[in-house]
Tab-separated table of C-alpha atoms in Angstrom:
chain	number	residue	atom	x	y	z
A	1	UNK	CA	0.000	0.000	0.000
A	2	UNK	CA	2.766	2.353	1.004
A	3	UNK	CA	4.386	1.425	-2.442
A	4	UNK	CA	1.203	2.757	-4.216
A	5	UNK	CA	1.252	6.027	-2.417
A	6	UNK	CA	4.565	5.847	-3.562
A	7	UNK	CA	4.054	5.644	-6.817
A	8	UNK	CA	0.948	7.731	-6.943
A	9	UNK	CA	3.150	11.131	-5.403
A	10	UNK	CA	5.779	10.354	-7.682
A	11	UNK	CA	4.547	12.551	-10.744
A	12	UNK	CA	3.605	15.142	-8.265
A	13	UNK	CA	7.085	15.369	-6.971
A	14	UNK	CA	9.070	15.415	-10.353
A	15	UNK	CA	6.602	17.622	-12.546
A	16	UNK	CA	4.165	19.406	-9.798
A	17	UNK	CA	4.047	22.773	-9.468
A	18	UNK	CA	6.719	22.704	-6.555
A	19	UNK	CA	9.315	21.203	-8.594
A	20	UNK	CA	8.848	23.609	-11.376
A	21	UNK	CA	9.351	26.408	-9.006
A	22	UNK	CA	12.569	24.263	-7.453
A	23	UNK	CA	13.769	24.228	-10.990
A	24	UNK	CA	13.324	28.161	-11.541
A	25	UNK	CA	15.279	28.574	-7.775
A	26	UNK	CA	18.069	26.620	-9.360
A	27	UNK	CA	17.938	28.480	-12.811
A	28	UNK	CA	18.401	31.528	-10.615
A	29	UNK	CA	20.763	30.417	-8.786
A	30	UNK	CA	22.871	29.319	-12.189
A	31	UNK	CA	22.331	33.096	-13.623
A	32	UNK	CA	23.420	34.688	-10.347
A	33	UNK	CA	26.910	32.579	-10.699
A	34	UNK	CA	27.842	33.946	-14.504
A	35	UNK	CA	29.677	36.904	-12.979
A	36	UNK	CA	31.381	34.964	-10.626
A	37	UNK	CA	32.126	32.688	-13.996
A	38	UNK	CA	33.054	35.456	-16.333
A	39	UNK	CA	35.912	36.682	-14.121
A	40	UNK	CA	37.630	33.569	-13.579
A	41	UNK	CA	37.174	32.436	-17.407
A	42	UNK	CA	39.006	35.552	-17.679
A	43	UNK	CA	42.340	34.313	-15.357
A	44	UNK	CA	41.803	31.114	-16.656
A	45	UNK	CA	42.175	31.639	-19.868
A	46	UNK	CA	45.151	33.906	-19.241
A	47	UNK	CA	46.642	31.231	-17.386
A	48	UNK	CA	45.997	29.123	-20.227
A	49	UNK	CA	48.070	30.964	-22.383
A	50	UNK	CA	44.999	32.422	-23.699
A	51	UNK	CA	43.126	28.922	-24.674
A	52	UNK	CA	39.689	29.356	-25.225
A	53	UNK	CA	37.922	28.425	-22.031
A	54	UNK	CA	34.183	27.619	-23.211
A	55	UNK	CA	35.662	24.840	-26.288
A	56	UNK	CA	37.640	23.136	-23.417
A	57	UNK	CA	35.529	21.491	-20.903
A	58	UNK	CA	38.612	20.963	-18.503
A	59	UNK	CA	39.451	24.996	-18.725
A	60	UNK	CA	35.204	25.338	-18.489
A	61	UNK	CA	35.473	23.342	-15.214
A	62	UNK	CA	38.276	24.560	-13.786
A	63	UNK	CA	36.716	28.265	-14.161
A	64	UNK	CA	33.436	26.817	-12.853
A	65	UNK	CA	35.632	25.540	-9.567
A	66	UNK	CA	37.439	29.307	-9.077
A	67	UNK	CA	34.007	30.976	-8.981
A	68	UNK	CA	32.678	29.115	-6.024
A	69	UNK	CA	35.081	30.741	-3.691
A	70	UNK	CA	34.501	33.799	-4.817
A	71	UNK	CA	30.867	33.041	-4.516
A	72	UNK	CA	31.406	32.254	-0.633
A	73	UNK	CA	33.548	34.985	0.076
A	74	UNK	CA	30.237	37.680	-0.951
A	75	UNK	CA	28.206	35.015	0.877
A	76	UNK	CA	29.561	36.391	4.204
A	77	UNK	CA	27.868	39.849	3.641
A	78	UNK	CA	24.795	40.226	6.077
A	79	UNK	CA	22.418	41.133	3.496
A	80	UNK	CA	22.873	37.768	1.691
A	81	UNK	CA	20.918	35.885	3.826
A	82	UNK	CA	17.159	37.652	3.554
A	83	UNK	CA	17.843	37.471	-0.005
A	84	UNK	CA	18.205	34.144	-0.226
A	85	UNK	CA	15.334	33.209	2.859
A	86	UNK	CA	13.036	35.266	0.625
A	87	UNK	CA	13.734	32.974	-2.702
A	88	UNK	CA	13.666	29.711	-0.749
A	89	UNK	CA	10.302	31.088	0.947
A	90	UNK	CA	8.969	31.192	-2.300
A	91	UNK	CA	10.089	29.085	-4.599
A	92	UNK	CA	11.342	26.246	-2.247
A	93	UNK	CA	8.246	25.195	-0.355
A	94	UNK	CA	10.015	24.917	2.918
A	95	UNK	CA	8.073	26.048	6.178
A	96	UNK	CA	8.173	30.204	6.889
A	97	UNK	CA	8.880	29.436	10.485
A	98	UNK	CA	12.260	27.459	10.222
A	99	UNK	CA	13.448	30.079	8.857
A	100	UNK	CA	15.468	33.340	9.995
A	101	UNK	CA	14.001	36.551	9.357
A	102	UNK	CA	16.476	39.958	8.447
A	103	UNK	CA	20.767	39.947	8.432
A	104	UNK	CA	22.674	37.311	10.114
A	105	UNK	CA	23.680	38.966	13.379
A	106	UNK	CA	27.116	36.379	14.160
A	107	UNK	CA	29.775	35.135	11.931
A	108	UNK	CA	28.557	31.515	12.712
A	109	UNK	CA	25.136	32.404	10.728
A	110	UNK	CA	27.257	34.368	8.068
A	111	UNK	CA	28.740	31.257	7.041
A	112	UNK	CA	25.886	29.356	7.012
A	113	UNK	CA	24.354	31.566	4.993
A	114	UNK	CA	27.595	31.903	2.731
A	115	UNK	CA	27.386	28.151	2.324
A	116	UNK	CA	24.120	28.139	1.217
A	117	UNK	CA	24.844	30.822	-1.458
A	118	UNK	CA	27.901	28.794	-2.869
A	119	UNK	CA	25.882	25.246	-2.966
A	120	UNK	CA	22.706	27.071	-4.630
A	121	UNK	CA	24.683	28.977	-6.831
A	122	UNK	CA	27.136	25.975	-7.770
A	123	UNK	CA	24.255	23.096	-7.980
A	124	UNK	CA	22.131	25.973	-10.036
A	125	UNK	CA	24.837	26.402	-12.454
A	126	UNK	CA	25.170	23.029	-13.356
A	127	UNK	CA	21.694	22.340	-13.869
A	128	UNK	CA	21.186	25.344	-15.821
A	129	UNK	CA	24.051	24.158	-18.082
A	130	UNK	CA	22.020	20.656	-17.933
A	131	UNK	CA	19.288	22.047	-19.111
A	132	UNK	CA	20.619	24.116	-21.724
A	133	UNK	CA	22.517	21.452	-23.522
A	134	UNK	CA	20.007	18.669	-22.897
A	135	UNK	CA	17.478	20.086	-23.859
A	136	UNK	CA	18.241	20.962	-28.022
A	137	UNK	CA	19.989	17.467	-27.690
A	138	UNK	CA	16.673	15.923	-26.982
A	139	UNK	CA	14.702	17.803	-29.350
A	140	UNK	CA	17.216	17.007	-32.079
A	141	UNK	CA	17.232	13.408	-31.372
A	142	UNK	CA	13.761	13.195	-31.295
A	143	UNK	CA	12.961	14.678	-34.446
A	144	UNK	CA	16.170	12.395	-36.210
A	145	UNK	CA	13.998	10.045	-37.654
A	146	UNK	CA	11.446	12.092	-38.884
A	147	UNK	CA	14.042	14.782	-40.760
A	148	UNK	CA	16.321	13.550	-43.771
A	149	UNK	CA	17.714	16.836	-43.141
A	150	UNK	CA	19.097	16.205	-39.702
A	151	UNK	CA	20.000	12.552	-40.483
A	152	UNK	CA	22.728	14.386	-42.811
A	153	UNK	CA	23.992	16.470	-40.107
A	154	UNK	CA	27.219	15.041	-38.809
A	155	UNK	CA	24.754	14.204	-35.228
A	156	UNK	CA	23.412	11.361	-38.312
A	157	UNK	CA	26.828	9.754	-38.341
A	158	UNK	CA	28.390	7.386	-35.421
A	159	UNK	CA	25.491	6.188	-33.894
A	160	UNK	CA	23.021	6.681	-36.229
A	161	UNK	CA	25.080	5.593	-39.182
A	162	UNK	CA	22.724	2.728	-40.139
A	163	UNK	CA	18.920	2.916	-41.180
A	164	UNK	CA	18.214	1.190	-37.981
A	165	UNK	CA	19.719	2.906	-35.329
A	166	UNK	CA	17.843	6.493	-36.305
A	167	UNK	CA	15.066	5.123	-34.597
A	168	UNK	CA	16.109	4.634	-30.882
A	169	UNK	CA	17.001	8.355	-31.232
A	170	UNK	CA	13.839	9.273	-29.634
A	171	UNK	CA	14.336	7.025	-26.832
A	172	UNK	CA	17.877	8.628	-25.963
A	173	UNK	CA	16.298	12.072	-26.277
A	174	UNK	CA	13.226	10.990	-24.030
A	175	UNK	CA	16.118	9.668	-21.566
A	176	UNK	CA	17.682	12.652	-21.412
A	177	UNK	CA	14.629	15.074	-20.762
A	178	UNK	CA	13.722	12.469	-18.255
A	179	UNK	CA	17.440	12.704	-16.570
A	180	UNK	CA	17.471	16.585	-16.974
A	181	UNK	CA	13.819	16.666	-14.473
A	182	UNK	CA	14.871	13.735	-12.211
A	183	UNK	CA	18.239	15.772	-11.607
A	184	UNK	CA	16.564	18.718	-11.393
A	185	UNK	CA	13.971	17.475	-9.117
A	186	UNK	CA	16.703	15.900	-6.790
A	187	UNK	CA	18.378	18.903	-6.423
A	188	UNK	CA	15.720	21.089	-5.432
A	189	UNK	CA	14.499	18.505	-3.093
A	190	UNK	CA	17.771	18.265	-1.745
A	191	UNK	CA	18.661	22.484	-1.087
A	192	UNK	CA	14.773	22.235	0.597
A	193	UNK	CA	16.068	19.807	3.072
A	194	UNK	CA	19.456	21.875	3.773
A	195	UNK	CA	17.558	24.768	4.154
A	196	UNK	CA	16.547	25.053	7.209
A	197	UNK	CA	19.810	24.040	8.381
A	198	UNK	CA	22.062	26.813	7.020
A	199	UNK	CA	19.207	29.459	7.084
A	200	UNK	CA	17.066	28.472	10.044
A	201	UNK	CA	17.585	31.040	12.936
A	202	UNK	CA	19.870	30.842	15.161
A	203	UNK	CA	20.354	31.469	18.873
A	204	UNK	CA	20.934	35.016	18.564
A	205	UNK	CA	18.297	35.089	16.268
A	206	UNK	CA	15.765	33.484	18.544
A	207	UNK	CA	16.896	35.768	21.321
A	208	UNK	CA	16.349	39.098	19.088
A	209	UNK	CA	13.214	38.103	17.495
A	210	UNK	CA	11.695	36.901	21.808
A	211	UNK	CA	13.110	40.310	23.276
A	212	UNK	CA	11.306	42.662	20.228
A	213	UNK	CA	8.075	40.515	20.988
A	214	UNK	CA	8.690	40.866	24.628
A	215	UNK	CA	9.088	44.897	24.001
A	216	UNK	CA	5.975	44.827	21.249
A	217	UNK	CA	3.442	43.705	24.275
A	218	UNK	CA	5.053	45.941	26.625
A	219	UNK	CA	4.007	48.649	24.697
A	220	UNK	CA	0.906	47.435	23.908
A	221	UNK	CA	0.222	46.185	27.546
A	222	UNK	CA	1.036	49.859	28.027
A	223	UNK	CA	-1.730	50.868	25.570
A	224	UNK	CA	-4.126	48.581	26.904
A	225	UNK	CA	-3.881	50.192	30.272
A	226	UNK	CA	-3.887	53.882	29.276
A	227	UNK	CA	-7.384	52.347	27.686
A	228	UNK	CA	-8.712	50.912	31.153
A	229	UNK	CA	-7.798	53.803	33.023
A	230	UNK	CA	-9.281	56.351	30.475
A	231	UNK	CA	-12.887	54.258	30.001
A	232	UNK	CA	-12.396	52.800	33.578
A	233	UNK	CA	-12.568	56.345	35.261
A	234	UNK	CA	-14.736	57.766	32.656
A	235	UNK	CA	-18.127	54.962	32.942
A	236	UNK	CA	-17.297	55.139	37.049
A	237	UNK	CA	-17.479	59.090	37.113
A	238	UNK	CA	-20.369	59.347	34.487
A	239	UNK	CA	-22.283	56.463	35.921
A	240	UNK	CA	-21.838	58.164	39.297
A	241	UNK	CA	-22.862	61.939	37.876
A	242	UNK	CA	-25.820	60.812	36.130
A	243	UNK	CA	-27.297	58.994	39.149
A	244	UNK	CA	-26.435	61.719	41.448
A	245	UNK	CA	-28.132	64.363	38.891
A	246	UNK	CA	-30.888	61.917	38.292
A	247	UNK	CA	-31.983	61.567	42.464
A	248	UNK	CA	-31.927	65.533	42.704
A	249	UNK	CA	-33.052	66.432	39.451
A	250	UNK	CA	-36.163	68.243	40.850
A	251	UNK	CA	-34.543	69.858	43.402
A	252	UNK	CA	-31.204	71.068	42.475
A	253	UNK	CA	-31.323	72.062	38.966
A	254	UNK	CA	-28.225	73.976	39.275
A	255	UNK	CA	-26.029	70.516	40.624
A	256	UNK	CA	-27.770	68.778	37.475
A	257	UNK	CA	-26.388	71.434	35.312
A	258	UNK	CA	-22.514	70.721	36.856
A	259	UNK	CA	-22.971	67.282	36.333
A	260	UNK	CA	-24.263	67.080	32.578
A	261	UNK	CA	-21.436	69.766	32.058
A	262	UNK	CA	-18.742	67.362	33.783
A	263	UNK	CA	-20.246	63.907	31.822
A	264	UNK	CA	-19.613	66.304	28.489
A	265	UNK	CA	-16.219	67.455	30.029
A	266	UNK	CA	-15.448	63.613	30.918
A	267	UNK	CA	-16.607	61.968	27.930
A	268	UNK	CA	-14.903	64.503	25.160
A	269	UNK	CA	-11.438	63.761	26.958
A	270	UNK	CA	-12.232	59.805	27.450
A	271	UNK	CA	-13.417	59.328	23.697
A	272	UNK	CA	-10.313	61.886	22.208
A	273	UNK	CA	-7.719	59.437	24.229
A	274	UNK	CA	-9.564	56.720	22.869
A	275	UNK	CA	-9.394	57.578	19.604
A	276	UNK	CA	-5.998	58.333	19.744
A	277	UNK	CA	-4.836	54.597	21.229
A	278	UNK	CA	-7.260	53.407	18.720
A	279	UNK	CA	-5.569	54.946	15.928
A	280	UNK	CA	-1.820	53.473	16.742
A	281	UNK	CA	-3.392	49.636	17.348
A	282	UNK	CA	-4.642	50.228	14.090
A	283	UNK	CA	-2.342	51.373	12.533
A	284	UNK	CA	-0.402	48.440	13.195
A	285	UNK	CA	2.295	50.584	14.874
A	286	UNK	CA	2.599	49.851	18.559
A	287	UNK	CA	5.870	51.722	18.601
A	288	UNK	CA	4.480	54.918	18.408
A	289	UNK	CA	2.627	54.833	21.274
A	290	UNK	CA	4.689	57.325	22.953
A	291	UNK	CA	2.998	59.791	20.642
A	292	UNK	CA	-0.432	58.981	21.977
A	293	UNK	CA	-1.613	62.139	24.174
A	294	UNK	CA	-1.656	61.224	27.772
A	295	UNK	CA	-2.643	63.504	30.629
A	296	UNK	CA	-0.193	64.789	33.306
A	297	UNK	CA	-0.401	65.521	37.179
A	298	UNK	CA	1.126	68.864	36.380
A	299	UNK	CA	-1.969	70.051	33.486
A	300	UNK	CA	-4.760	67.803	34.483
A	301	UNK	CA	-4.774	67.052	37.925
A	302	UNK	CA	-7.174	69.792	39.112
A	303	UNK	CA	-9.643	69.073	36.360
A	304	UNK	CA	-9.704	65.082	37.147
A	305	UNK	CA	-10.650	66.022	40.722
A	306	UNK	CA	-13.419	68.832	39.648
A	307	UNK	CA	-14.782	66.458	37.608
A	308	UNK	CA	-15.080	63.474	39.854
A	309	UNK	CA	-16.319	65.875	42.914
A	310	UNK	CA	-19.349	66.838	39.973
A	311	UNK	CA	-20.566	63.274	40.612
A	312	UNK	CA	-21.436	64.137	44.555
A	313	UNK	CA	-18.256	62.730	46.114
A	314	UNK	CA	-16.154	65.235	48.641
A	315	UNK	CA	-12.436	65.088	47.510
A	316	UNK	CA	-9.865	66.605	50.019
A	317	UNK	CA	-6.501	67.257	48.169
A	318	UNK	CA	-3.505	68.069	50.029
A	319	UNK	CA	-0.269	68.840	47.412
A	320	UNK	CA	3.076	69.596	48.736
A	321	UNK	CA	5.600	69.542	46.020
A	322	UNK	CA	8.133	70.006	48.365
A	323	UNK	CA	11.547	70.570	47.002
A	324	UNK	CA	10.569	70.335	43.010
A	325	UNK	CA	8.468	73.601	43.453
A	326	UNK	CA	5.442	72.666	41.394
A	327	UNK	CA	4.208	69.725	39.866
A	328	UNK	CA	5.412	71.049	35.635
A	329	UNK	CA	9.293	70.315	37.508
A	330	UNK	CA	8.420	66.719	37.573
A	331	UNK	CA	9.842	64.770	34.837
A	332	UNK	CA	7.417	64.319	32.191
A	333	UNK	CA	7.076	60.458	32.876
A	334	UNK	CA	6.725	60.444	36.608
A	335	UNK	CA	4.057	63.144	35.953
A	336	UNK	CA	2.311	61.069	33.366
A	337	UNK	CA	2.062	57.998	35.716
A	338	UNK	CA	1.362	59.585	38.839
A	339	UNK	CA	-1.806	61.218	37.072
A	340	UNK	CA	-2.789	57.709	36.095
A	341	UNK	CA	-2.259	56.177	39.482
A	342	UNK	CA	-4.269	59.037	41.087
A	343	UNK	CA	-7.007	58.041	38.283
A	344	UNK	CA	-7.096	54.924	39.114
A	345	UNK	CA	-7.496	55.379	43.079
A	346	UNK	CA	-10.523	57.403	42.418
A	347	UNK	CA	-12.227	54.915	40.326
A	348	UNK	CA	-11.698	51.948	42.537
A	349	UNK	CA	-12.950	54.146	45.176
A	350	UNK	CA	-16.201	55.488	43.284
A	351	UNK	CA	-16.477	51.586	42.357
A	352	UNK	CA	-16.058	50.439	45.436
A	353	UNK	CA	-16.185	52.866	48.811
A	354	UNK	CA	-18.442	55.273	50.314
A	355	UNK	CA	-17.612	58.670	51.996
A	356	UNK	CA	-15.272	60.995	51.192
A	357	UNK	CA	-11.867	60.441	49.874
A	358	UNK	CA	-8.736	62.102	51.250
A	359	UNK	CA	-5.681	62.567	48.711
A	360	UNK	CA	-2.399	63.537	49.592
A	361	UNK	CA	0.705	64.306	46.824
A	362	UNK	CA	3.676	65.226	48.048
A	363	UNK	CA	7.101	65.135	47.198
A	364	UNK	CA	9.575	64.020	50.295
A	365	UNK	CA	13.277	63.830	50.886
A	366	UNK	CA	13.797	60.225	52.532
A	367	UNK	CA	17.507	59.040	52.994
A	368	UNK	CA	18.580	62.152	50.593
A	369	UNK	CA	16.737	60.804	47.629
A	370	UNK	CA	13.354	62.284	45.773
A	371	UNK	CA	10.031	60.728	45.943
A	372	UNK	CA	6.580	61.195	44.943
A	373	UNK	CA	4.361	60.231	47.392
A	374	UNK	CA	0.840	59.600	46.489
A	375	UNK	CA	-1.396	58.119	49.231
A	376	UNK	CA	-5.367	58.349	48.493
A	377	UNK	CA	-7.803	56.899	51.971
A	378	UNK	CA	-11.588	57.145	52.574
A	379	UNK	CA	-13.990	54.427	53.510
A	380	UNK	CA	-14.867	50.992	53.038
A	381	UNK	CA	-18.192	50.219	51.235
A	382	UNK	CA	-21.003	49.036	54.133
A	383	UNK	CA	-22.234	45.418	54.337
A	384	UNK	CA	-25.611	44.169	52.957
A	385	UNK	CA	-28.069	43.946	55.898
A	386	UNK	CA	-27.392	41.126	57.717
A	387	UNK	CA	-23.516	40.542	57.295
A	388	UNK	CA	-21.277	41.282	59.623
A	389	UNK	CA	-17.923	43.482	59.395
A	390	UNK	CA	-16.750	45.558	56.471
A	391	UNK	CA	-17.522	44.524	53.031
A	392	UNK	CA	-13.688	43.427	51.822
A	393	UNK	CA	-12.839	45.553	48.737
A	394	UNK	CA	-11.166	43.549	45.731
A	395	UNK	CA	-7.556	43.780	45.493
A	396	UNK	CA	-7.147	41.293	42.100
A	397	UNK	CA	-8.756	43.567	39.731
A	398	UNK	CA	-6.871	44.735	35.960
A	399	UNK	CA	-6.822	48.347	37.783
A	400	UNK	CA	-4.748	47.872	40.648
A	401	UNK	CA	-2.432	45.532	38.794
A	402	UNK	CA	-1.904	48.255	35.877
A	403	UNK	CA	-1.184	50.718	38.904
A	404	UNK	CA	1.632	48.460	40.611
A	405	UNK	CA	2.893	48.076	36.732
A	406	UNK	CA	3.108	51.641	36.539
A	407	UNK	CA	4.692	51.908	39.391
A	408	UNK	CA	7.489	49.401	38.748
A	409	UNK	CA	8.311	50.725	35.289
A	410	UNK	CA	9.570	54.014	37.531
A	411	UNK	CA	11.089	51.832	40.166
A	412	UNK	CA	8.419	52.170	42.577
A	413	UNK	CA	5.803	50.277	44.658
A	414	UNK	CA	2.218	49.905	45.656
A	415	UNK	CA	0.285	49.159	48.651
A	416	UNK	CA	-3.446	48.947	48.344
A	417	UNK	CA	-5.820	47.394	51.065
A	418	UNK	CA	-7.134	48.255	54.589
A	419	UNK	CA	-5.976	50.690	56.704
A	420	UNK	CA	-7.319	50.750	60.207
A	421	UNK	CA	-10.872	51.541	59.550
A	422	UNK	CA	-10.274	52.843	55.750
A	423	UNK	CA	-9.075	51.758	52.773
A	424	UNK	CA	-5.811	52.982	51.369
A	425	UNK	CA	-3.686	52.936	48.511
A	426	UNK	CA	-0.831	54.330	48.687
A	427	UNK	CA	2.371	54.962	45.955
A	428	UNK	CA	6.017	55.727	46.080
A	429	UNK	CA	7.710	56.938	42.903
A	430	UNK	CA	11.464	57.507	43.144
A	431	UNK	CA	12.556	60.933	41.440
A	432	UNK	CA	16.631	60.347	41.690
A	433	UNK	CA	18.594	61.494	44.026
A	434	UNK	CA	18.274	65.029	45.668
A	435	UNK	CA	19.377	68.110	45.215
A	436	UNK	CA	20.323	69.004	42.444
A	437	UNK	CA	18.030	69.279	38.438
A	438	UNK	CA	16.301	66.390	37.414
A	439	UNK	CA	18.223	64.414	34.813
A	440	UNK	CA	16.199	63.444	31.739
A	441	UNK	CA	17.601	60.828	30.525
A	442	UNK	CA	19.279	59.552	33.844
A	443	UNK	CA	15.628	59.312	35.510
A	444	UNK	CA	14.313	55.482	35.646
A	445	UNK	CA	12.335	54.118	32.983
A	446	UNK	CA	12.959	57.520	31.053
A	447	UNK	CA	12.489	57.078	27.152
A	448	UNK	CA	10.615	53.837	27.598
C-alpha cells in the first residue's frame, strides 16, 4: 500500500508545481553565478596561455571551480541571507517558520548563509548548463527520424550511421529530458532539506526576534492600560454623575447642570484618548505609542478632581511639592504615571467605597533621595443587611495591577488594602537622588 502512495506522489514530486518552481530557484541560482564565472574564465584563460575556455571542458570546469570561492567569500555579507530566505520562501516550499528573518547577526550564521549561497549557486549552475545542452539534444534526437535533413547532419553519423539505429534516437532524447527533471527534481528537493539548516535562525536570532516581541506587548500592555484607566474612570465618574443628577433632578437644577457639564467634560477627553490609542493599534504601529496624548499631574490634575467631585463625592486634596516647586518640575514620565495612578485610586474608590476620599501628593526627601508620594484613603463600602464586618474591597482587579505596573516601570511600589478603619492605597515613585536638576535621561524608565 505504502508502495502505491509511492508511486501515486511520484509525478507530483518530479513535474508538480513545486518542482517547477525548485527548478526556476536553481535556474536563478545558475544566472546569479555567470559573474562569478566570467571573471575567472578571464584568469583562466590567461593562465591558459589564452586557450579558449568555453571549447575546453577541462578549462570550463576549472573556471566553474574558481568561482565558487569567490561566490562564498560575498556570501559572508549580512544582506545575503534575507535574499536568499526570501527565494527559498517562495520558490522552495520549505516552512516560513524554520526560517530566519532579516541579516545574520554572528559570523557563525554568516557562514551558514555563505554556504548556502555557494551550494545554490554551484548546484544551479550546473543544472542550468544541464538544461541548456540537454534540452536541443533531446529535441534534435527526437525529431532524427522524422528529418532527412538532420540525419545528414554530422549528429546522423556514429550512432546513427545505419537505417536502424535512427530510430532509438527518440528514446535517448526521451532519456535525457527524463534525466534533466529527475536531476533537477533531486536537487531542489535536496537544497529544501538543507535549508533550514544553514538558514534556520539561530540562537541570537531566537533571542532578538523573543526580546522585540517581549518589548511589542510591553508597549501594547502599556496601551491597553492607558485604555482601562481612560474608560475605567470615565463609565465610574459618568455612571456616578448621572445617578447623582438623576436623584436631585427636581430639586437642584443647578447641581444637574454641573454634572451634565462634567459627563460632556469627561466623555470629550475619554473618547479623544480613545481615539488616539485606537488609531496606533490600528495602525499596526505599537511603537508609536509614545505619541499617543496622555494627561499629566502637572496640566490635568485639578480638572480630574473637579470632575469626579461633579458626581457628589467630597475630595480633600492636600499637594506639597516640596523641594521640586510645582508639579510642571516633575519629569514628564513620573508626571504622566502619577496622574494615572491618582485616576485609578478614584475609580476603585467610586467603584467600590463610600464617603469621602482624602488625597495627599507630596514630594519628600527620605535618605537624601526624591520621591513622589501619592497616598489616596476614605472608607470601606457598608455590608448588605445582615452581614457582619466591612464589606472586603477587591484587590485582584486589571486596575490595581496596571497601577503596581506603573509603578514598577519608575522603580516604585504599591500598597493597596485596609488601613485601620479605611481603605488605602498608597504609591512611592522615586525621582533620583536630591538636590540638584532632574536628569532626563538619567531618571528610571525615562524614554521607555
Amino acid at each position: 500500500m505504502n508502495g502505491v502512495g509511492v508511486l501515486r506522489r511520484w509525478p507530483g514530486a518530479v513535474l508538480g508545481r513545486r518542482a517547477r518552481l525548485r527548478w526556476v530557484h536553481l535556474v536563478l541560482g545558475g544566472a546569479l553565478l555567470m559573474p562569478y564565472f566570467l571573471l575567472t574564465q578571464v584568469f583562466v584563460g590567461v593562465a591558459a596561455d589564452g586557450a579558449n575556455v568555453l571549447s575546453s571542458l577541462p578549462l570550463t570546469l576549472a573556471a566553474y571551480a574558481s568561482a565558487l570561492p569567490l561566490a562564498a567569500v560575498t556570501g559572508l555579507f549580512g544582506l545575503v541571507r534575507p535574499m536568499s530566505v526570501t527565494a527559498v520562501r517562495a520558490m522552495s516550499g520549505v516552512p516560513g517558520d524554520l526560517l530566519a528573518d532579516g541579516p545574520a547577526r554572528s559570523w557563525g550564521a554568516r557562514w551558514r548563509a555563505s554556504a548556502w549561497w555557494t551550494l545554490h549557486l554551484g548546484v544551479g549552475a550546473v543544472i542550468s548548463g544541464m538544461t541548456l545542452a540537454a534540452t536541443p539534444m533531446a529535441v534534435v534526437l527526437i525529431l532524427l527520424p522524422f528529418s532527412a535533413a538532420l540525419r545528414a547532419q554530422p549528429v546522423a553519423t556514429g550512432w546513427f550511421g545505419n537505417a536502424a539505429a535512427p530510430w532509438v534516437a527518440p528514446l535517448l532524447g526521451a532519456g535525457l529530458v527524463v534525466l534533466v527533471v529527475l536531476c533537477s527534481a533531486a536537487a531542489g528537493a535536496l537544497l529544501a532539506r538543507l535549508a533550514p539548516g544553514l538558514l534556520g535562525p539561530t540562537t541570537a536570532d531566537r533571542l532578538a526576534a523573543a526580546e522585540e516581541r517581549a518589548a511589542d506587548l510591553a508597549v501594547r500592555n502599556r496601551l491597553a492600560r492607558e485604555l482601562h484607566d481612560a474608560v475605567g474612570h470615565a463609565l465610574s465618574a459618568v455612571t456616578l454623575q448621572a445617578g447623582a443628577a438623576r436623584r436631585v433632578l427636581d430639586r437642584d437644577p443647578e447641581f444637574v447642570r454641573e454634572a451634565l457639564a462634567a459627563i460632556e467634560d469627561t466623555t470629550r477627553r475619554t473618547v479623544g484618548e480613545l481615539d488616539a490609542v485606537l488609531g496606533l493599534l490600528r495602525d499596526g504601529d505599537p511603537a508609536r505609542a509614545d505619541a499617543a496624548p496622555a494627561p499629566t499631574l502637572a496640566a490635568d490634575l485639578d480638572g480630574l478632581l473637579s470632575r469626579t467631585r461633579a458626581g457628589g463625592t467630597a475630595i480633600t486634596c492636600r499637594q506639597d511639592p516640596g523641594p521640586v516647586g510645582h508639579w510642571g518640575q516633575l519629569p514628564a514620565i513620573a508626571s504622566r504615571e502619577a496622574y494615572r495612578i491618582v485616576q485609578e485610586g478614584l475609580s476603585n474608590a467610586l467603584r467600590h467605597g463610600l464617603g469621602p476620599v482624602d488625597l495627599l501628593i507630596r514630594v519628600h526627601t527620605p535618605d537624601g533621595h526624591r520621591e513622589l508620594e501619592i497616598t489616596m484613603t476614605n472608607p470601606p463600602a457598608q455590608p448588605p443587611p445582615g452581614r457582619e464586618g466591612g464589606q472586603p474591597r477587591r484587590t485582584g482587579g486589571r486596575g490595581l495591577r496596571g497601577a503596581a505596573e506603573r509603578a514598577a516601570l519608575l522603580g516604585g511600589r504599591i500598597d493597596a488594602g485596609p488601613h485601620g478603619s479605611r481603605w488605602r492605597l498608597r504609591a512611592v515613585l522615586p525621582l533620583g537622588a536630591a538636590p540638584g536638576p532632574f536628569p532626563g535621561a538619567a531618571f528610571p524608565g525615562a524614554g521607555r
